[in-house]
Coordinates of C-alpha atoms and ligand atoms in Angstrom, one line a residue:
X1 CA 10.0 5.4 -21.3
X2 CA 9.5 2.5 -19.3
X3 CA 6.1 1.1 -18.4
X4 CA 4.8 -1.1 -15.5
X5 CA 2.2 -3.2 -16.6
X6 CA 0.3 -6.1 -14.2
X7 CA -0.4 -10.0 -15.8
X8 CA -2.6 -12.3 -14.2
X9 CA -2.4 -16.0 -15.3
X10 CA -6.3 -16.8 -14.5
X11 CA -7.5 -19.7 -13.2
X12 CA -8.3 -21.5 -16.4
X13 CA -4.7 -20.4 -17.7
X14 CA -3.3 -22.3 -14.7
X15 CA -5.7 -25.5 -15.1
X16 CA -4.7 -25.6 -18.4
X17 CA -1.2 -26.1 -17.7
X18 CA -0.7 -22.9 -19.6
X19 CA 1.9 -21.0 -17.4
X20 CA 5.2 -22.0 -18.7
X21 CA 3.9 -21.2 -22.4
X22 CA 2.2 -17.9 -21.9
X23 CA 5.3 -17.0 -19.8
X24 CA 7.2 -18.2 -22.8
X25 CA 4.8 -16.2 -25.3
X26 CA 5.9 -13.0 -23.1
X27 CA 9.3 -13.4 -23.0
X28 CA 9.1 -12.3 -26.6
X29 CA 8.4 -8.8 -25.6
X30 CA 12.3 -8.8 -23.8
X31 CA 10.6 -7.2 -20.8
X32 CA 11.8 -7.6 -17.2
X33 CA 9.8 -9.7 -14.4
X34 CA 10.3 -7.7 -11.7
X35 CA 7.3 -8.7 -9.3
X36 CA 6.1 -12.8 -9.3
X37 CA 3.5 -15.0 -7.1
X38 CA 0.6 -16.9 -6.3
X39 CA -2.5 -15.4 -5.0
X40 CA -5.4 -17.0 -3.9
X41 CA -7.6 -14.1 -4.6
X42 CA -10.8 -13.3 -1.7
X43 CA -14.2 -12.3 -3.1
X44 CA -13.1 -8.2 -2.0
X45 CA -10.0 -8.1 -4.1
X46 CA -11.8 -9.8 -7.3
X47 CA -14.3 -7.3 -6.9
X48 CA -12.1 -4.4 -6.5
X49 CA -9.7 -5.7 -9.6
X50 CA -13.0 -5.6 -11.7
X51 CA -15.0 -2.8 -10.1
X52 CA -15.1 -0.9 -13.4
X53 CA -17.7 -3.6 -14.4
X54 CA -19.7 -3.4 -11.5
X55 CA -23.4 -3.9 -12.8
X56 CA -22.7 -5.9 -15.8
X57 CA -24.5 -8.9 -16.5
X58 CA -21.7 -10.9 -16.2
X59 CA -20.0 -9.6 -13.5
X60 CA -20.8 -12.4 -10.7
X61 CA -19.7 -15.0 -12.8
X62 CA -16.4 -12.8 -13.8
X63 CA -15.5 -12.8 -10.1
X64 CA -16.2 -16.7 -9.3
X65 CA -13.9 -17.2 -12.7
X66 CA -10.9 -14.6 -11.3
X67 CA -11.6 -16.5 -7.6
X68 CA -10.9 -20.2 -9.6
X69 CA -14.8 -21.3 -8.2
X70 CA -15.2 -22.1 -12.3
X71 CA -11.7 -24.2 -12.7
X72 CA -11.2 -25.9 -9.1
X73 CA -8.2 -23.6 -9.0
X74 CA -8.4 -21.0 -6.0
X75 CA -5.1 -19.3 -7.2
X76 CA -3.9 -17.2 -9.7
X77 CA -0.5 -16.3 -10.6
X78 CA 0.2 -12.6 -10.5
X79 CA 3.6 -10.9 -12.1
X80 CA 4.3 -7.2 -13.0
X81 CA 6.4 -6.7 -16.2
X82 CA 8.3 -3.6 -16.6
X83 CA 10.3 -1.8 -19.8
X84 CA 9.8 0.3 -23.3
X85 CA 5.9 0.2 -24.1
X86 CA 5.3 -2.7 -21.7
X87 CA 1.7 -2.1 -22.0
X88 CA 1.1 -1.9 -25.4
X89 CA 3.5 -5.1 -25.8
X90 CA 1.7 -7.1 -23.4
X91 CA -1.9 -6.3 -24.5
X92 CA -0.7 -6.9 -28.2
X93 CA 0.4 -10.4 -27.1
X94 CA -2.7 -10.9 -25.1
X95 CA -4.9 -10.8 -28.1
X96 CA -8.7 -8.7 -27.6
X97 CA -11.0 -9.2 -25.1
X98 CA -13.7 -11.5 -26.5
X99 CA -11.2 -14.7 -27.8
X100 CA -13.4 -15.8 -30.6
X101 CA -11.9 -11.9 -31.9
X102 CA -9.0 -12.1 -30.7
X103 CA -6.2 -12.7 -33.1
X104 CA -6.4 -16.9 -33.6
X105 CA -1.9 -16.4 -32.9
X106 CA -2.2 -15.0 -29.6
X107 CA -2.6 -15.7 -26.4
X108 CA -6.2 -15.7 -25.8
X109 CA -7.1 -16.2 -29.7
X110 CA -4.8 -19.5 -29.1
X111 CA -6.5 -20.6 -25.5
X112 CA -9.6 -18.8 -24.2
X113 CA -12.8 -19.6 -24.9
X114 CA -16.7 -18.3 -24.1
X115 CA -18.8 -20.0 -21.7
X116 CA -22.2 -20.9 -22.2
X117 CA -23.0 -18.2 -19.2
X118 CA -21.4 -15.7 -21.6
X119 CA -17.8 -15.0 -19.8
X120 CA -14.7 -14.7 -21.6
X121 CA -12.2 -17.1 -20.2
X122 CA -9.6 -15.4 -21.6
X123 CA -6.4 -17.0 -19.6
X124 CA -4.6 -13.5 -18.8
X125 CA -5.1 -10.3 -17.6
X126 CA -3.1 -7.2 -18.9
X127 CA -3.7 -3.7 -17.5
X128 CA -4.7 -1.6 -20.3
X129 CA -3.0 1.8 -19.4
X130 CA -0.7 3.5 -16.8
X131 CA -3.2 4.2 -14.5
X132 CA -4.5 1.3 -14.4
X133 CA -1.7 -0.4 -14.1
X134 CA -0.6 1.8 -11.1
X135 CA -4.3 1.2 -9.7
X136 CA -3.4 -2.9 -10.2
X137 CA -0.2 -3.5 -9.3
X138 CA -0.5 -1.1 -6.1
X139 CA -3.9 -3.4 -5.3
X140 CA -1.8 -6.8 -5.9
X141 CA 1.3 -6.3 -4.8
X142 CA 3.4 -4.7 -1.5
X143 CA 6.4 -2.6 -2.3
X144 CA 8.9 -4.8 -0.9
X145 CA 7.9 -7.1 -3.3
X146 CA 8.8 -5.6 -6.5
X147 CA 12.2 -5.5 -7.0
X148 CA 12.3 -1.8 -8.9
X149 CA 11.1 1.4 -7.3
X150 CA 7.6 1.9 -9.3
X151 CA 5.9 4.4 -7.3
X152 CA 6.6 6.3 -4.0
X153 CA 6.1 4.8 -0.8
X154 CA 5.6 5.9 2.9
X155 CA 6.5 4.2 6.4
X156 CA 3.8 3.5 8.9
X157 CA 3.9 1.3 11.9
X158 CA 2.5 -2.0 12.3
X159 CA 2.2 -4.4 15.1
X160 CA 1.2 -7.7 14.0
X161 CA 1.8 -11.3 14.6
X162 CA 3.5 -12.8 11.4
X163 CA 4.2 -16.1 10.2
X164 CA 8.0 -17.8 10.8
X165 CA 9.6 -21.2 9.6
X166 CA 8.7 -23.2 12.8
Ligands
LIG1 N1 -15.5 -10.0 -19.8 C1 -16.5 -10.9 -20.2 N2 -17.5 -10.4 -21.1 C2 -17.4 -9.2 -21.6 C3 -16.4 -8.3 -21.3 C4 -15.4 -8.8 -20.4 O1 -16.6 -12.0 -19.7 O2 -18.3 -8.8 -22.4 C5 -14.4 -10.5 -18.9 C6 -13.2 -11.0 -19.6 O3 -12.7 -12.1 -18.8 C7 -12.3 -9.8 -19.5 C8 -12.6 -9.2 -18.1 O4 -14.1 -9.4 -18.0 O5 -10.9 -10.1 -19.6 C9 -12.3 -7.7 -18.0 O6 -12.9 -7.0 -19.0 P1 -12.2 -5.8 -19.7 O7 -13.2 -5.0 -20.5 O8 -11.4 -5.0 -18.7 O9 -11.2 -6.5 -20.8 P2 -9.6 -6.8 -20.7 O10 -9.0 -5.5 -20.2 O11 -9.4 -8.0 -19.8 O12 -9.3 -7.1 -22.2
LIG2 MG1 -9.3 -4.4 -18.5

């Protein structure tokens, strides 16, 4: 059945000039893009991206890394891949969490690193499950910006000023 899953490129992947390659790494996995952008990510939705690790020792310093305050790179890229087992394929790719375990042929094995604070700059994220997954992509992404019908949706007004080309 296919699977949603949501891939950050973080800020150290992006300063590293990493995109094109781990975009390259995961084309291996013959999933679909079918969500893609740049996100300059506020202090509320790093916290609420890593809000399971609320109280660890680390976890200031994990939300300056995910906000680019550690690379001079406010942005992040954010894409949600979708097929057969997308999960699994992703997170295989991806390598573990800590890089100095991680496999030394993936992704973060290949690039991340540990500060001396203790943080795993690990380069990507990759949900870990289908709810989570659903939690993520819902928290990073509108509807109308993924180009497959994931999960249902409701109308509600809005009035609000946007943006136009000039
Ligand atoms: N992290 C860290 N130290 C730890 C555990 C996690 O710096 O001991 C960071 C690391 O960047 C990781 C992120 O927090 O990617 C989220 O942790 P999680 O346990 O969800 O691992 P992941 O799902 O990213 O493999
Ligand atoms: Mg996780």
């Amino acid at each position: 059945m296919n699977q949603a899953v949501l891939i950050l490129i973080k800020p150290d992947g992006l300063k590293k000039s990493l995109t094109g390659n781990i975009l390259t790494r995961l084309s291996e996995t013959k999933l679909e893009i079918i969500a893609a952008k740049m996100v300059r990510v506020s202090q509320e939705l790093a916290c609420e991206h890593y809000k399971h690790l609320k109280g660890k020792p680390f976890f200031n310093d994990l939300i300056k890394y995910l906000q680019g305050e550690l690379h001079d790179r406010k942005k992040v890229m954010a894409l949600v891949y979708w097929g057969p087992e997308a999960i699994k394929k992703c997170r295989e790719l991806a390598g573990a969490t800590n890089p100095e375990e991680a496999e030394s042929t993936s992704i973060r094995g290949s690039y991340g690193r540990i500060t001396t604070s203790g943080v795993y700059e690990n380069v990507i994220h990759v949900s870990s499950d289908v709810t989570e997954a659903e939690r993520e992509i819902k928290l990073w992404f509108n509807p109308e910006e993924i180009i497959v019908d994931l999960y249902s949706i409701k109308s509600v007004e809005e009035k609000k000023k946007l943006a136009v080309w000039a």
